[in-house]
XYZ file of C-alpha atoms in Angstrom:
589
model
C 150.154 201.188 147.850
C 149.863 197.902 148.230
C 151.450 197.806 151.226
C 148.807 200.123 152.559
C 146.006 198.364 151.327
C 147.138 195.202 153.155
C 147.809 197.067 157.108
C 143.985 197.924 156.652
C 143.400 195.116 156.236
C 145.191 193.110 159.272
C 143.948 191.405 162.088
C 142.920 193.632 164.870
C 144.989 193.554 167.838
C 142.734 191.466 170.724
C 142.114 188.702 168.030
C 141.350 185.109 168.092
C 143.478 182.206 165.643
C 142.632 178.772 167.425
C 145.073 179.224 170.838
C 147.310 182.646 169.537
C 145.548 185.990 170.659
C 147.429 188.831 168.185
C 148.792 191.744 169.427
C 150.718 194.059 166.666
C 151.370 194.116 162.972
C 155.505 193.120 161.835
C 155.589 193.242 158.378
C 153.147 193.152 155.570
C 153.274 193.283 151.546
C 151.942 191.957 149.121
C 151.416 188.716 149.887
C 150.615 188.083 153.561
C 150.431 190.218 157.065
C 152.628 189.454 159.919
C 151.943 189.298 163.513
C 153.164 188.897 166.824
C 150.482 186.389 168.834
C 150.846 186.185 172.313
C 150.050 181.543 172.409
C 147.854 181.688 175.270
C 148.418 178.082 175.610
C 152.084 178.580 176.746
C 152.087 181.541 178.117
C 154.974 182.467 175.290
C 155.053 184.896 171.907
C 154.840 183.778 168.250
C 155.166 185.035 165.297
C 151.898 184.117 162.313
C 152.541 184.482 159.147
C 149.030 185.156 157.360
C 148.707 184.022 153.948
C 146.475 187.492 151.946
C 147.680 187.777 148.164
C 145.950 191.359 147.408
C 145.809 191.211 144.802
C 142.800 187.550 144.739
C 142.292 188.396 147.025
C 140.262 190.718 149.960
C 139.421 191.279 154.114
C 135.690 191.576 155.271
C 137.109 194.041 157.909
C 133.466 193.446 159.533
C 133.641 189.018 159.518
C 137.053 189.437 158.789
C 137.056 186.008 156.004
C 138.983 186.691 153.351
C 137.797 185.686 150.042
C 138.874 185.676 146.440
C 138.437 189.120 144.479
C 135.566 187.246 142.307
C 134.141 184.027 143.177
C 135.041 182.491 139.820
C 137.052 183.126 137.278
C 141.037 183.151 137.188
C 140.839 184.998 140.937
C 139.755 182.144 143.023
C 141.762 179.707 141.069
C 144.937 181.528 142.160
C 143.860 181.887 145.641
C 143.493 178.758 146.303
C 146.773 178.232 144.122
C 148.197 180.780 146.496
C 146.378 178.489 149.852
C 148.059 175.116 149.060
C 151.040 176.843 148.024
C 151.360 178.515 151.003
C 150.651 175.107 153.107
C 153.399 173.489 151.061
C 155.720 176.303 152.205
C 155.006 175.900 156.487
C 155.154 171.369 155.338
C 159.182 172.607 154.210
C 159.724 175.385 156.105
C 159.044 172.916 159.435
C 161.150 170.155 158.093
C 164.454 172.138 158.627
C 166.878 171.412 161.926
C 168.810 174.374 161.439
C 169.702 177.045 163.890
C 170.529 179.844 160.695
C 166.725 178.666 159.343
C 163.933 180.437 160.845
C 161.386 177.120 162.160
C 157.921 176.526 162.007
C 155.415 175.622 164.670
C 152.513 174.319 163.179
C 150.463 175.379 160.540
C 146.497 175.789 160.179
C 143.102 177.899 158.635
C 141.437 180.270 159.286
C 139.171 183.530 158.444
C 139.042 182.083 154.981
C 142.989 180.865 154.250
C 145.806 180.079 156.226
C 148.588 180.726 158.700
C 151.621 179.233 159.578
C 153.636 179.833 163.476
C 156.660 180.960 164.214
C 159.547 180.568 166.853
C 159.606 185.137 167.712
C 162.990 185.844 167.950
C 164.371 189.083 169.442
C 167.091 190.421 167.532
C 167.396 193.560 164.427
C 167.262 192.565 160.639
C 170.488 193.017 158.824
C 168.792 195.974 157.498
C 168.564 197.576 161.244
C 171.625 196.416 162.389
C 173.731 198.671 158.630
C 171.346 200.721 159.307
C 172.194 201.229 162.952
C 175.970 201.220 162.347
C 175.380 204.205 159.475
C 174.019 206.203 161.660
C 176.541 205.742 165.006
C 179.136 206.223 161.750
C 180.394 202.479 162.530
C 181.859 200.060 161.163
C 182.352 196.062 160.491
C 185.653 194.113 160.412
C 186.432 191.600 157.722
C 186.051 189.352 160.628
C 183.410 189.817 161.950
C 182.016 189.647 157.611
C 183.527 186.414 156.648
C 182.055 184.792 160.294
C 178.916 186.657 159.117
C 178.736 185.405 155.993
C 180.101 181.788 157.057
C 177.036 181.050 159.232
C 174.768 181.952 156.636
C 176.627 180.204 154.328
C 176.236 177.171 156.236
C 172.509 177.919 156.635
C 172.186 178.064 152.661
C 174.203 175.192 151.932
C 171.327 173.121 154.136
C 169.300 174.763 151.913
C 170.162 173.941 148.633
C 171.391 170.147 150.069
C 167.659 169.454 149.824
C 166.287 170.787 147.070
C 165.203 173.977 148.238
C 166.116 177.903 147.365
C 165.372 180.705 149.518
C 164.664 183.403 146.232
C 164.514 186.400 148.257
C 168.057 187.292 150.442
C 168.281 191.132 151.299
C 169.469 192.320 154.818
C 165.455 192.674 156.013
C 165.457 189.199 155.772
C 168.064 187.766 157.253
C 167.509 188.502 161.526
C 170.942 189.033 163.721
C 170.108 186.929 167.181
C 170.620 188.462 170.894
C 174.005 185.658 170.363
C 174.783 187.242 167.006
C 173.475 184.113 164.586
C 172.103 185.506 162.267
C 168.913 183.555 160.947
C 167.026 183.277 157.085
C 163.578 184.562 157.238
C 160.712 184.924 155.119
C 160.877 183.098 151.568
C 160.170 184.422 148.587
C 159.328 180.514 146.755
C 155.708 181.141 147.175
C 155.372 184.072 145.898
C 157.785 183.155 143.057
C 155.471 180.287 142.348
C 152.464 183.111 142.344
C 154.266 185.324 141.021
C 155.319 182.964 137.793
C 151.094 181.600 138.081
C 150.009 185.181 137.672
C 152.548 187.162 135.388
C 153.503 188.961 138.460
C 157.350 190.262 138.322
C 158.140 190.750 141.738
C 161.962 191.647 142.790
C 164.050 192.960 145.380
C 165.682 195.662 143.900
C 169.599 194.990 143.873
C 169.165 191.545 145.439
C 167.651 189.789 142.542
C 169.369 187.479 140.566
C 167.729 188.384 136.569
C 167.179 184.586 136.728
C 164.193 184.774 138.580
C 163.101 187.795 136.428
C 162.254 185.594 133.660
C 159.568 182.377 132.825
C 161.261 179.654 132.917
C 164.384 181.225 134.096
C 168.159 179.451 135.471
C 167.584 179.318 139.096
C 169.707 177.435 141.633
C 172.001 178.059 144.168
C 173.930 180.583 142.793
C 170.135 182.643 142.242
C 170.002 183.171 146.798
C 174.296 183.595 146.462
C 173.733 186.673 144.296
C 171.474 187.855 146.691
C 173.825 187.322 149.635
C 175.895 188.911 147.825
C 174.466 192.131 147.307
C 173.651 191.873 151.015
C 177.019 192.199 151.680
C 177.596 194.907 149.393
C 174.914 196.784 150.996
C 176.562 196.275 154.656
C 179.625 197.183 152.791
C 179.835 200.262 150.651
C 176.193 201.294 151.529
C 174.995 201.167 148.457
C 172.217 198.803 146.408
C 173.797 197.032 143.953
C 172.034 198.133 140.571
C 168.986 196.264 138.788
C 169.616 193.250 137.629
C 168.044 194.019 134.351
C 169.685 197.506 134.472
C 173.507 195.267 133.571
C 172.557 193.561 131.364
C 173.519 195.680 128.815
C 176.790 198.124 130.092
C 176.913 197.614 133.656
C 177.743 200.146 135.629
C 178.191 198.208 138.461
C 181.892 199.251 139.282
C 183.459 195.979 140.756
C 184.680 196.195 144.636
C 187.979 193.906 144.243
C 188.392 197.439 141.852
C 187.582 200.359 144.796
C 190.727 201.557 146.033
C 189.330 202.521 149.054
C 188.245 199.225 149.383
C 191.248 197.611 149.506
C 192.369 199.845 152.556
C 189.907 198.197 154.839
C 189.466 194.750 153.195
C 191.285 191.728 151.905
C 191.082 191.031 147.578
C 190.844 187.761 148.218
C 187.987 188.572 150.007
C 186.524 190.934 147.605
C 187.896 189.029 145.067
C 184.927 186.198 146.011
C 181.945 188.708 146.990
C 182.639 190.232 143.110
C 182.327 186.384 142.171
C 178.962 185.528 143.893
C 177.906 189.043 141.814
C 178.761 188.002 138.576
C 175.414 188.529 135.626
C 175.553 185.216 134.518
C 174.953 181.791 136.300
C 177.804 180.246 135.047
C 179.957 183.153 136.068
C 179.190 182.777 139.623
C 180.161 180.333 142.776
C 178.454 177.471 142.010
C 177.222 176.831 144.916
C 177.017 177.189 149.063
C 180.962 174.460 149.751
C 182.516 176.127 146.876
C 182.397 179.606 148.662
C 183.150 178.355 151.946
C 186.416 176.462 150.845
C 187.559 179.481 149.034
C 186.955 181.604 151.769
C 188.233 179.481 154.139
C 191.162 178.602 151.592
C 194.764 179.592 153.239
C 194.819 183.844 152.269
C 197.604 184.225 149.083
C 197.788 187.749 150.187
C 198.692 190.062 152.607
C 196.236 191.978 154.770
C 196.763 195.934 155.245
C 199.324 196.563 158.067
C 195.991 198.942 160.178
C 193.176 196.076 159.465
C 192.828 194.074 162.506
C 194.130 190.369 162.713
C 191.365 187.856 162.670
C 190.689 186.702 166.813
C 191.259 183.071 166.626
C 190.361 180.733 169.651
C 192.577 179.242 172.371
C 192.617 175.268 171.767
C 190.205 174.143 174.299
C 188.475 170.418 175.220
C 186.092 169.543 177.379
C 186.885 166.975 179.970
C 185.305 164.056 182.086
C 184.230 165.082 185.548
C 187.264 163.900 187.269
C 190.106 166.103 185.784
C 188.669 169.282 187.247
C 190.622 170.640 189.415
C 193.098 168.581 190.217
C 196.253 170.031 190.803
C 198.863 167.794 189.690
C 197.697 168.064 185.969
C 197.309 171.684 184.919
C 199.545 174.190 183.890
C 199.393 177.191 184.880
C 197.665 179.107 182.702
C 196.068 175.938 181.206
C 192.825 176.217 179.795
C 189.864 174.472 179.610
C 186.409 174.312 178.645
C 183.570 173.483 180.905
C 178.912 173.463 180.546
C 177.465 177.001 182.052
C 174.456 175.387 180.160
C 173.497 172.389 177.917
C 174.502 174.548 175.305
C 176.782 177.156 176.840
C 179.909 176.368 177.202
C 182.438 179.203 179.142
C 186.852 179.051 178.518
C 188.511 178.882 182.077
C 192.339 179.138 182.993
C 194.246 176.802 186.265
C 195.237 179.126 188.260
C 197.472 177.095 190.668
C 198.159 177.261 194.152
C 200.569 179.498 195.373
C 201.284 182.481 198.219
C 201.571 185.841 196.793
C 202.087 189.442 198.551
C 199.478 191.399 198.467
C 198.941 195.061 198.895
C 200.702 197.878 197.364
C 204.169 199.317 198.957
C 203.370 202.999 200.112
C 204.949 204.821 197.439
C 202.432 202.630 195.078
C 201.374 206.219 192.699
C 197.627 206.014 192.977
C 197.955 203.659 196.135
C 195.010 203.904 199.085
C 195.804 203.068 203.439
C 193.317 199.980 203.508
C 196.577 198.024 200.800
C 198.539 197.129 203.902
C 201.121 194.425 202.390
C 200.468 191.637 204.231
C 202.289 187.726 202.400
C 198.998 185.593 201.335
C 198.906 182.074 200.846
C 196.426 180.565 198.139
C 195.655 177.293 200.089
C 193.952 175.596 196.170
C 194.256 175.861 193.042
C 190.425 176.829 191.027
C 189.806 176.906 187.862
C 189.310 181.375 186.926
C 187.434 182.714 183.182
C 189.166 183.681 181.553
C 186.756 186.737 180.064
C 184.179 188.143 182.254
C 180.545 186.693 182.044
C 179.381 188.000 178.140
C 176.139 189.211 177.784
C 175.262 185.986 176.199
C 176.543 183.759 179.120
C 174.390 185.509 181.475
C 171.294 185.501 179.007
C 171.990 181.975 178.188
C 171.903 181.630 181.658
C 168.895 184.211 183.444
C 166.916 184.235 180.227
C 167.282 188.181 180.026
C 169.850 190.665 178.628
C 169.648 193.081 181.170
C 172.595 195.453 179.400
C 173.788 198.154 177.629
C 173.567 196.561 174.391
C 174.422 199.317 171.345
C 177.718 197.059 169.402
C 178.294 196.115 166.778
C 176.136 192.110 166.783
C 178.397 190.548 164.076
C 181.360 190.751 166.491
C 179.948 187.434 168.251
C 180.279 185.406 165.296
C 184.255 184.248 164.656
C 185.118 181.562 163.985
C 188.404 179.365 164.266
C 189.272 176.286 161.378
C 187.736 174.006 162.060
C 183.488 175.898 162.350
C 183.747 176.422 165.836
C 182.646 179.463 166.992
C 184.398 181.611 169.062
C 182.574 182.847 171.229
C 183.612 186.716 172.490
C 180.789 189.581 172.719
C 180.458 192.485 175.028
C 180.769 191.620 179.368
C 177.615 191.868 180.818
C 177.229 195.006 183.335
C 174.317 196.705 185.567
C 174.647 193.386 186.848
C 173.997 193.551 191.399
C 175.860 191.311 193.401
C 172.205 189.869 194.469
C 171.331 189.374 190.792
C 174.994 187.043 190.761
C 174.738 185.067 194.619
C 170.926 185.952 195.288
C 171.305 185.287 198.919
C 174.542 184.998 200.665
C 174.962 181.030 200.468
C 174.983 181.167 196.749
C 170.872 179.463 196.619
C 169.664 182.428 193.484
C 170.051 184.367 191.162
C 172.872 183.931 187.765
C 175.823 181.558 190.189
C 172.151 179.062 191.575
C 170.961 178.544 188.259
C 174.514 178.016 186.576
C 175.281 175.422 189.727
C 172.606 173.652 188.265
C 174.293 172.078 185.639
C 177.660 172.527 187.062
C 179.831 168.634 187.031
C 179.129 167.465 190.390
C 181.166 167.736 194.038
C 182.496 171.062 191.742
C 180.227 175.315 191.579
C 180.881 178.668 190.078
C 180.972 180.931 192.772
C 183.130 184.798 192.654
C 186.575 185.498 193.323
C 187.276 186.752 197.000
C 188.729 189.508 196.809
C 192.653 187.247 197.850
C 192.049 185.371 195.243
C 191.080 187.994 192.409
C 194.535 189.641 192.813
C 196.312 186.350 192.827
C 194.912 185.574 189.658
C 195.355 189.339 188.609
C 198.962 189.512 189.384
C 199.613 185.995 187.659
C 203.412 185.694 189.422
C 204.316 188.915 188.824
C 204.616 191.996 191.710
C 204.014 195.148 189.631
C 201.402 197.639 189.453
C 199.927 195.940 186.167
C 201.212 192.693 184.959
C 202.176 194.507 181.580
C 201.997 197.403 179.469
C 198.198 199.260 181.210
C 197.696 200.338 177.146
C 198.114 196.472 176.001
C 195.982 194.777 178.512
C 193.011 197.511 179.815
C 190.309 199.191 177.750
C 190.275 202.236 180.302
C 189.301 206.217 180.107
C 192.403 206.655 178.417
C 190.998 204.862 174.768
C 187.915 203.229 175.260
C 186.317 205.195 173.698
C 183.022 205.520 177.140
C 182.195 201.942 176.389
C 182.527 198.573 177.132
C 184.435 196.704 174.487
C 184.621 193.182 173.360
C 186.230 190.416 176.093
C 189.369 189.311 174.865
C 190.515 192.342 172.584
C 193.928 193.391 174.708
C 196.176 190.491 175.763
C 196.361 188.575 178.541
C 198.398 187.818 181.566
C 201.089 184.920 181.896
C 198.128 182.575 183.140
C 196.446 183.696 179.288
C 193.038 186.143 181.568
C 192.076 189.376 179.997
C 189.932 191.980 180.411
C 191.417 191.641 184.322
C 192.664 195.692 184.025
C 189.796 198.032 183.260
C 186.369 197.034 180.347
C 184.464 196.458 183.421
C 184.793 196.346 187.121
C 184.569 192.711 188.604
C 182.052 191.664 191.945
C 184.196 189.556 194.557
C 182.187 187.827 197.103
C 183.957 189.199 200.015
C 182.878 192.120 202.186
C 185.005 194.672 202.313
C 186.818 195.269 204.982
C 190.787 196.215 206.361
C 193.263 193.678 206.246
C 194.986 191.884 208.563
C 199.137 192.487 208.888
C 199.688 189.101 209.208
C 199.941 186.569 206.965
C 196.797 184.506 205.664
C 196.017 181.348 204.094
C 193.046 181.770 202.068
C 191.179 184.467 203.466
C 186.937 185.440 202.755
C 187.225 189.160 203.949
C 185.248 190.024 207.052
C 181.649 187.244 207.815
C 179.469 191.161 207.460
C 179.255 194.640 206.286
C 177.768 196.944 204.350
C 180.071 197.435 200.975
C 181.304 193.637 198.548
C 184.625 193.999 197.249
C 184.203 195.780 193.199
C 188.269 194.730 191.137
C 190.254 195.866 189.048
C 188.688 199.061 187.270
C 186.535 200.097 184.148
C 186.794 201.898 181.320
C 185.896 204.807 182.040
C 188.637 204.202 185.145
C 192.335 206.329 185.057
C 195.585 204.366 185.690
C 195.150 204.548 188.862
C 192.182 202.385 189.385
C 192.711 199.509 187.079
C 196.266 199.030 189.705
C 196.322 194.742 190.092
C 196.132 195.928 194.518
C 193.131 198.797 194.108
C 189.875 197.631 195.539
C 186.572 199.195 195.659
C 183.877 198.579 196.433
C 179.697 199.209 196.427
C 176.696 197.673 198.445
C 174.717 194.547 196.891
C 172.341 196.503 195.391
C 174.096 198.362 192.758
C 174.621 198.334 189.966
C 176.750 200.642 186.450
C 177.023 200.345 183.040
C 180.600 199.944 184.277
C 180.405 196.618 187.253
C 180.039 193.092 185.576
C 181.383 190.594 187.118
C 184.227 186.903 185.986
C 183.438 182.828 187.383
C 185.461 181.237 188.904
C 184.819 176.721 189.479
C 186.408 175.029 192.615
C 185.255 172.551 194.904
C 182.643 172.031 196.665
C 184.828 170.431 199.906
C 187.452 172.978 202.109
């Protein structure tokens, strides 16, 4: 009833607040309304939160002014108190600087009440992510949950160190950005204080701990950790924890670590850590986020079930000064290093040494096409090549948009290594044309143009030539695949008709993953007939109508994934199975 009443009192679309214009309502509750708005001064979308506790006040739908229900007495005092606490919450949030916590850009008063402005971050709530996974019969792995939990606990540790408690953690108040970062939104601190003043119980059933339901409850870090545990319970089991009051005398809740069906999927240690967070009495829970984090990072004492996938670990990588890039005398074949793709995004690359190889395929190779004439090719200079195809996150970091199909778990981007460094994996970008990547033929536009504005001095990101791609794919081998195809590729026999996270299959001998299958990869050259004589650094024809693509994709059969196989598309083409991989080379020679 409250939700219906308050939504009818929302500001209409087109209402101007300072430099902001309301576009639509994002959400509403008993204490306020959240809007999507346009910042006309900067041309961006923002989120505006409005203080509107309906038990104390109402909006005149003609003047749009908010007033207490009674001009004198308790309603007027409580409304004034709500304004003060709303402003305090805005000031508190504005003082925080953590990527896992919603930021406040500014606050102001208008129409008789208070507002604060936050960035509009594209993503979906954890609640929507859980629902989406349930509808698709999808599940999250322990490693995904571990990454999610680690990120949220670090944000909570930052909050709690400053004496601030969220007080309303639940799936709907955790936004998962398109980068896979969980962000705490919609703090309940001001609502909790207001409810205590008005003797109104504010409870998110299944998430609010018992002490928050008491007028003088012992609220602390353990309270947020209980709610976070309840949030994970919802994702793992699909169940909502019983209300705290229902657990006091005859607790119906069965511990997670006592459930055989969960022990077949998750380790006892992980489930036990959640059970401790869900203890009814605060003294029996984790006392702070750091304690829980420490327990999660401690060496495991139990073996995970055989059917559960192993954790993904981060390869060793270092950031080197510019002068170290591209020195063929130093790196070993397949040696990995990390370079800046943007100011905030890095790319892992492997060293491809100079050398020669037999390009193409013998006449008796199964699946061979007529344009695979074998010939000797020399690659005269070593270069760095992307360990993985370019991911959706990397594309978005450079280009500011995400053109790709997006149907997988955002939590798969949250795996971290033992040092707490995020292992950014993710889905490969696709549905990008050759022109999207290269702009014009001089690489002056598109993704490469944007990326090279930040590239090391004297070096440039580029697409590989077809010869460079095949040379790197073979990694010194001579067969159709540099290993067993099922272990190296997502293709028609195992892909379930979709792209998969990069790096899930094994690499070749030079450390490159997904060279076979997953997505076809654009190359720089036009498609044309091979020469029958030895070639040095061949670039392909000087003109043409079709650009080379290599490697096969999730829709390809085993023949389409061969090292020598070539295919092509017009540079304006895009498809759900067509992506690319970068090389970094010297601008000279």
